[in-house]
Coordinates of C-alpha atoms in Angstrom, one line a residue:
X135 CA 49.5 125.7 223.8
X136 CA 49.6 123.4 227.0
X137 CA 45.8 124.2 227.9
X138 CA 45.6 122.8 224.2
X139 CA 48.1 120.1 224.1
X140 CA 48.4 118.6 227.4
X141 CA 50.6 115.8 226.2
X142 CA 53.4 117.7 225.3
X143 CA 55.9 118.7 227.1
X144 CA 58.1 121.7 227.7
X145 CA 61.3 120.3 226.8
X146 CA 60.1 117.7 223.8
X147 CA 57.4 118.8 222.1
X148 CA 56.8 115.6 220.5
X149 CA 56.4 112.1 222.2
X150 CA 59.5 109.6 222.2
X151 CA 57.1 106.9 220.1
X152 CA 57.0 109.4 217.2
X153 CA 60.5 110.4 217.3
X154 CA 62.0 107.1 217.6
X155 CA 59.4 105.2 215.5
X156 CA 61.4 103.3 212.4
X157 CA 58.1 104.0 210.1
X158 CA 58.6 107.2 210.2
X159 CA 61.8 109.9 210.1
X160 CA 62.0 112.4 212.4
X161 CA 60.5 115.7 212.1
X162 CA 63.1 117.3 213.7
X163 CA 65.6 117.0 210.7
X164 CA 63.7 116.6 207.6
X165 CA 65.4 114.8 204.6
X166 CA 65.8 116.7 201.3
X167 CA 63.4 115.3 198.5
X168 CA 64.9 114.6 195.4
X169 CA 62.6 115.5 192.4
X170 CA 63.9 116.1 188.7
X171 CA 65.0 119.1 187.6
X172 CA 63.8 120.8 184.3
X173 CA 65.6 122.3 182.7
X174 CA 65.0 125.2 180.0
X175 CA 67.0 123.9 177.5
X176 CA 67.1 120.5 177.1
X177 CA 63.5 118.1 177.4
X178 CA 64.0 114.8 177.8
X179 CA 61.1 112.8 175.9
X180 CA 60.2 109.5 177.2
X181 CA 59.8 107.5 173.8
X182 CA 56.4 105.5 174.0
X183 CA 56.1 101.9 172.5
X184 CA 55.6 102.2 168.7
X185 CA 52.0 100.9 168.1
X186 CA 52.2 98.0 165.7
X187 CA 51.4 99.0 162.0
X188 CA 48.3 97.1 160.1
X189 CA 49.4 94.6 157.4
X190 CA 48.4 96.1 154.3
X191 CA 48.0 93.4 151.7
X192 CA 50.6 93.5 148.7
X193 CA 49.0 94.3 145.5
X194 CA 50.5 92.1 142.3
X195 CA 52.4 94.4 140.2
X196 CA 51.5 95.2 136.3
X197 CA 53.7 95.4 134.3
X198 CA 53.1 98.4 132.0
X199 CA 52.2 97.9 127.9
X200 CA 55.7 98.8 126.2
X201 CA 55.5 102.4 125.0
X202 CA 54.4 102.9 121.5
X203 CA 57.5 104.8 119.3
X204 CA 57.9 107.8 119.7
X205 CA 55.3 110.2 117.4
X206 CA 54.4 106.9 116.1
X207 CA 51.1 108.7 114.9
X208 CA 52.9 111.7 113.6
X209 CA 55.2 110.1 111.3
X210 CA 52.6 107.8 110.4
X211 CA 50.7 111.0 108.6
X212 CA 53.8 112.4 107.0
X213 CA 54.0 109.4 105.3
X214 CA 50.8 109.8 104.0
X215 CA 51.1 113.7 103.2
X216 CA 54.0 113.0 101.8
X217 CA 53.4 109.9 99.5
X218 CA 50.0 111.7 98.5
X219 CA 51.5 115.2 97.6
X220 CA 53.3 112.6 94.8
X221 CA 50.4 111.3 93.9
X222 CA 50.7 108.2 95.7
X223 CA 47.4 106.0 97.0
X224 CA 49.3 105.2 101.0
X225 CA 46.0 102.8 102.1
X226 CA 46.4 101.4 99.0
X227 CA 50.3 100.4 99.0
X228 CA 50.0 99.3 102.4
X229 CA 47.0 96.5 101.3
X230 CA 49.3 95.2 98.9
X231 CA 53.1 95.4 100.8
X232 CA 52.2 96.2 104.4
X233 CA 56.3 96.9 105.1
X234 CA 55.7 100.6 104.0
X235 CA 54.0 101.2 107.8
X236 CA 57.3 100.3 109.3
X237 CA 59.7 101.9 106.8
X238 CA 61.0 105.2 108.0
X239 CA 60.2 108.4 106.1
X240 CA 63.3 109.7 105.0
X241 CA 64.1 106.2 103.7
X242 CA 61.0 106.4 101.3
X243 CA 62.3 109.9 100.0
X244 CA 65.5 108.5 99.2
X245 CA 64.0 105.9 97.0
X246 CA 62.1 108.4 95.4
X247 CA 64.7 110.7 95.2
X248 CA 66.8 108.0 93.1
X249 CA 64.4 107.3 90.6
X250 CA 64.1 111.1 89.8
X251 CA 67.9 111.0 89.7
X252 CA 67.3 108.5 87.0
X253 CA 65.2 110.5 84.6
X254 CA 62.0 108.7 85.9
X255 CA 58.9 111.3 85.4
X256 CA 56.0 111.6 88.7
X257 CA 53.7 109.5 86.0
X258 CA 56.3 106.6 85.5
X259 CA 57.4 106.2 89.5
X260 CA 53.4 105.9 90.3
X261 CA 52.8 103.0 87.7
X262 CA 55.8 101.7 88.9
X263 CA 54.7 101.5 92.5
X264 CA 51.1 101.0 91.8
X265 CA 52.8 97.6 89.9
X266 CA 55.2 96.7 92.2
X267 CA 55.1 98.5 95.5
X268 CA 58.0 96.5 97.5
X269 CA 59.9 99.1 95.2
X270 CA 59.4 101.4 97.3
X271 CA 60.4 100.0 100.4
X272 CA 64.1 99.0 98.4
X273 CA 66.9 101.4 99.2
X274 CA 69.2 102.9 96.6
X275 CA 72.0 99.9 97.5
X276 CA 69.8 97.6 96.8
X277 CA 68.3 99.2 93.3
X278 CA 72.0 100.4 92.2
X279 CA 73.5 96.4 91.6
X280 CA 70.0 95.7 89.2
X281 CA 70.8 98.7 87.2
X282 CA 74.1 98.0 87.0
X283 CA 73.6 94.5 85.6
X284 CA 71.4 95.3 83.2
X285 CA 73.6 97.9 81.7
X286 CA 76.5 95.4 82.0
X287 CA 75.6 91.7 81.6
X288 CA 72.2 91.9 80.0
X289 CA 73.6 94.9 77.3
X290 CA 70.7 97.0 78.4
X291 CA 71.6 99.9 76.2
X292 CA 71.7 103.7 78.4
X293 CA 69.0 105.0 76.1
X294 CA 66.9 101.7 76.8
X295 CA 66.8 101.4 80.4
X296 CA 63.5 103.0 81.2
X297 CA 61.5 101.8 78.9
X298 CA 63.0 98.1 80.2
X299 CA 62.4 98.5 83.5
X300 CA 58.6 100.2 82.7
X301 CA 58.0 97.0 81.1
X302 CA 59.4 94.8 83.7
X303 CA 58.7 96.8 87.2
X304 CA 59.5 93.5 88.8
X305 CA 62.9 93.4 87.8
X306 CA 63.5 95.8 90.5
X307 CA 62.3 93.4 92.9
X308 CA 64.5 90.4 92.0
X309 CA 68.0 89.9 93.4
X310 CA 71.0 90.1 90.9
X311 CA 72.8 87.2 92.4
X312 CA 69.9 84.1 92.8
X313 CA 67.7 85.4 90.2
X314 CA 68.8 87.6 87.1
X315 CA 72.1 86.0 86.5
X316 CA 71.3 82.6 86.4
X317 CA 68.1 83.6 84.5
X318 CA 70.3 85.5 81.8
X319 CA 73.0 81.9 81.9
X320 CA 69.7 79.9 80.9
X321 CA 68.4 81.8 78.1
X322 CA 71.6 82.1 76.5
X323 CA 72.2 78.7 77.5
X324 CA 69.4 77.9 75.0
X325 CA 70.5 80.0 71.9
X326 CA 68.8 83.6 73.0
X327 CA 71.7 85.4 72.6
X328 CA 70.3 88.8 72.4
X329 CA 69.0 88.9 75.9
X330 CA 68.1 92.4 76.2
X331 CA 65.3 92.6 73.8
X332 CA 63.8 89.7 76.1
X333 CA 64.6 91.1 79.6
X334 CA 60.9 90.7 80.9
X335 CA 62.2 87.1 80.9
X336 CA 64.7 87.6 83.5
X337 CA 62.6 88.2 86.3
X338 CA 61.1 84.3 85.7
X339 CA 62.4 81.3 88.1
X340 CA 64.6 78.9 85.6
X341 CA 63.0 75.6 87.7
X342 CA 59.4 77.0 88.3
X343 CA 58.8 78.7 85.0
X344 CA 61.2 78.2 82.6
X345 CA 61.8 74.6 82.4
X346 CA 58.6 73.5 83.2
X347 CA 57.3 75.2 79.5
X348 CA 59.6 73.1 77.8
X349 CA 59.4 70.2 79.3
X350 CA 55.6 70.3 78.7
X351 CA 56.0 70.4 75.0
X352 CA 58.1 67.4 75.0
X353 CA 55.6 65.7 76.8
X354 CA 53.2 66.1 73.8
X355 CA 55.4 65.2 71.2
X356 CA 57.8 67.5 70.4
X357 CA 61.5 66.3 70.8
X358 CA 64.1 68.6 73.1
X359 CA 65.8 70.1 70.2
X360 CA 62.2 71.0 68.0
X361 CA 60.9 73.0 71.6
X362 CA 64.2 74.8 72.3
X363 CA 63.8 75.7 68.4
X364 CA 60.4 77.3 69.0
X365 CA 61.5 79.0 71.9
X366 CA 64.5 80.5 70.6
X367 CA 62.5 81.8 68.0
X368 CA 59.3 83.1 69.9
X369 CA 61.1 83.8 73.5
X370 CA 57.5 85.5 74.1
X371 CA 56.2 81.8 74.6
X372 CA 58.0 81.3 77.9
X373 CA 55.3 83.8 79.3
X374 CA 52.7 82.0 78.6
X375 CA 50.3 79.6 80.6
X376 CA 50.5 75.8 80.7
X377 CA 47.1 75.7 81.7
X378 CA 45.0 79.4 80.6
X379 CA 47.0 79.4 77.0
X380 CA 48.7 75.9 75.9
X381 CA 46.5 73.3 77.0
X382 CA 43.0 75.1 75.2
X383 CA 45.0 76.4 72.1
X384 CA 46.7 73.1 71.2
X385 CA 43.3 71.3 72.0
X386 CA 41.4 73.7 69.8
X387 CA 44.1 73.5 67.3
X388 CA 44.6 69.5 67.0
X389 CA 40.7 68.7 67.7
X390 CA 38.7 71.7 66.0
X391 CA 41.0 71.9 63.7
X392 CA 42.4 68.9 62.6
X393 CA 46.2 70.5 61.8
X394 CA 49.4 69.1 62.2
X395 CA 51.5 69.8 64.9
X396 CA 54.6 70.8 62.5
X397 CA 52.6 73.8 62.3
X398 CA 53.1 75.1 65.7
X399 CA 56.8 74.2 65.3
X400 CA 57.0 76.6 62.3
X401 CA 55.0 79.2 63.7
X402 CA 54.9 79.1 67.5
X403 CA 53.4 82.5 67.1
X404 CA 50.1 81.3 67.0
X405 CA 49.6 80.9 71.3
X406 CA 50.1 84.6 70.9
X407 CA 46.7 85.5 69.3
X408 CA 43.4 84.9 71.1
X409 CA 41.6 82.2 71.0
X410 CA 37.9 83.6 71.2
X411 CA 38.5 86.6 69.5
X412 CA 41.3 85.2 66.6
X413 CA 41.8 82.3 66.7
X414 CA 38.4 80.8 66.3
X415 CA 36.1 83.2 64.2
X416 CA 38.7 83.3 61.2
X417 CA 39.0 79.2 61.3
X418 CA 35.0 79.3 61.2
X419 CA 35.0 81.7 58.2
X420 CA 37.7 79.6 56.7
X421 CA 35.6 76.1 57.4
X422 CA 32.6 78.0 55.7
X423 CA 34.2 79.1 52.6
X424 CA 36.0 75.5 52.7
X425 CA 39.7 77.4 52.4
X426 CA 42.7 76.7 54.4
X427 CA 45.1 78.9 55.2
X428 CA 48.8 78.8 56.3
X429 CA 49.1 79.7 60.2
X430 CA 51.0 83.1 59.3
X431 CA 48.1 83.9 57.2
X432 CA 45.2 83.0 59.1
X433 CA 45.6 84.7 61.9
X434 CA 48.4 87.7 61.2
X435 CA 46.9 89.3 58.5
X436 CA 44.3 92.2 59.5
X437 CA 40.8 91.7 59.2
X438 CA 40.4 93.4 55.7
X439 CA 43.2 91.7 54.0
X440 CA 42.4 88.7 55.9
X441 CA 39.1 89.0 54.1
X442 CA 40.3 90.0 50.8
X443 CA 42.4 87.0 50.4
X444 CA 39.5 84.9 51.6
X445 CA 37.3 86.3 48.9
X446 CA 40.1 85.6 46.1
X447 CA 40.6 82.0 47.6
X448 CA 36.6 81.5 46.9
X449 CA 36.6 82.6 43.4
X450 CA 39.8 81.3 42.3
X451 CA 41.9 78.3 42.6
X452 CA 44.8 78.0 45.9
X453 CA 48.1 78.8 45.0
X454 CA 50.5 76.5 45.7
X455 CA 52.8 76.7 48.3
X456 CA 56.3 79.0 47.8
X457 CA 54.0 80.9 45.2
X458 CA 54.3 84.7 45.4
X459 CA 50.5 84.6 46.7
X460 CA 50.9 81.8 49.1
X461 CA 51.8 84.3 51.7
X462 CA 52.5 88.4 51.1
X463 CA 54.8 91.0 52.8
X464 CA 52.0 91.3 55.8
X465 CA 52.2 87.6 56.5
X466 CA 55.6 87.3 56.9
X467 CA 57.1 85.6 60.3

């Protein structure tokens, strides 16, 4: 070891520079080195920086279509099964009152239901409905004060009811408190007192329908009390249009031929017969033969006693008027 290392010596084995050096410690007592301990149990993570997340651009929200009823589609064909198994034409009623899509099923079979409580047959409820379909969209509150008025303030006899309201359909439509009653007022108003053999009338607007009638045969030359006269006589007249029925009939009548209007007043009958198919032909037969005949006999008589008496008129003299002949039991008012 000395052969090798001449520079060392016996008693120090390493020189005084390196011992005392302040770079480095001294080899002779060596310091402990302090390195974590791990442990077994517990493992300590060092958390890492979080890397920053990429912006993801915000997509505008939709708002979703609002959900369709629930078994919209099914209750939508019971409807139809339903209204067909009656005998009922659905793509039909819904053309001409649309409301049926929306009404609910079992509301439908409660109207139904109260018209066969009322006696009404399968045949009658379809021409009802096939007349008037908001019927069937009206609930059995609604249909109960209509009945109930006509049994009670129009005298709509029990026995009679049916065979009013088959006539009239839309009275079922009408409301009791703006349109029957003051209807019913105004006709009684006038001298129909005997309502209910005229209840087709009810269902007619007083100022759109009613007055207007009357007030157009004063404008012609008829006073107030001479029109409320015919109409209280021939109610029917009232139904009748200013423009399709009066206007050509009195022009045929005063123009064609050449009668007085005293006539009409008498028989205000006459703007129920056709004019092309009554009306005209016997007033041409009667121009040909050169007869005239009363109103009542002209045009209520059928055609083979109308053409009987025309026949005795050519080969005889004309009675004169209140003879027995001047007008028989089939031309009576």
């Amino acid at each position: 070891m000395q052969d090798t290392l001449p520079f060392l010596s016996k008693n120090n084995p390493f020189p005084p520079f390196l011992s005392s050096h302040h770079d480095f410690p001294s080899l002779s007592r060596p310091r402990n080195l302090h390195f974590p301990t791990f442990s077994s149990k517990t493992i300590t993570t060092i958390p890492l920086p979080s890397k920053p997340h990429p912006k993801i651009p915000e997509i505008p929200t939709v708002s979703p279509p609002p959900p369709s009823p629930p078994n919209a589609h099914s209750d939508f064909q019971e409807k139809m099964l339903y209204l067909d198994s009656i005998g009922l034409d659905f793509f039909s009623l819904i053309q001409h009152h649309p409301p049926i899509i929306t009404a609910s099923l079992n509301d439908l079979k409660s109207t139904v239901d109260f018209f066969a409580s009322m006696n009404f047959t399968a045949l009658e409820l379809r021409r009802l409905l096939s007349m008037s379909p908001q019927i069937l969209t009206a609930k059995p509150a609604s249909l109960i004060p209509i009945f109930t008025f006509l049994l009670r303030e129009a005298r709509v006899n029990g026995s009679d009811l049916k065979k009013v309201i088959n006539r009239r359909p839309r009275l079922l439509t009408c409301d009791v408190v703006t349109q029957l009653r003051p209807t019913l007022y105004f006709l009684q108003s006038i001298g129909i007192s005997e309502v209910k053999r005229h209840t087709y009338l009810l269902s007619c607007s007083v100022e759109k329908k009613l007055i207007p009638r009357i007030e157009h045969f004063q404008r012609i030359g008829f006073s107030y009390k001479q029109t409320v006269s015919m109409f209280r006589r021939f109610p029917q007249l009232f139904n009748y249009s200013v423009r399709e029925n009066y206007e050509p009939k009195l022009n045929y009548f005063v123009v064609e031929m050449g009668r007085d209007l005293r006539e009409i007043q008498e028989f205000p009958q006459y703007f129920s017969f056709s004019l092309e198919n009554r009306i005209t032909p016997r007033h041409q037969c009667c121009v040909e033969k050169g007869v005239c005949f009363p109103l009542p006999v002209l045009l209520k008589t059928s055609e083979v006693e109308f053409h009987k008496r025309l026949e005795v008129c050519c080969n005889s003299s004309l009675p004169v008027k209140g003879s027995p002949l001047w007008c028989t039991k089939n031309c009576d008012i």
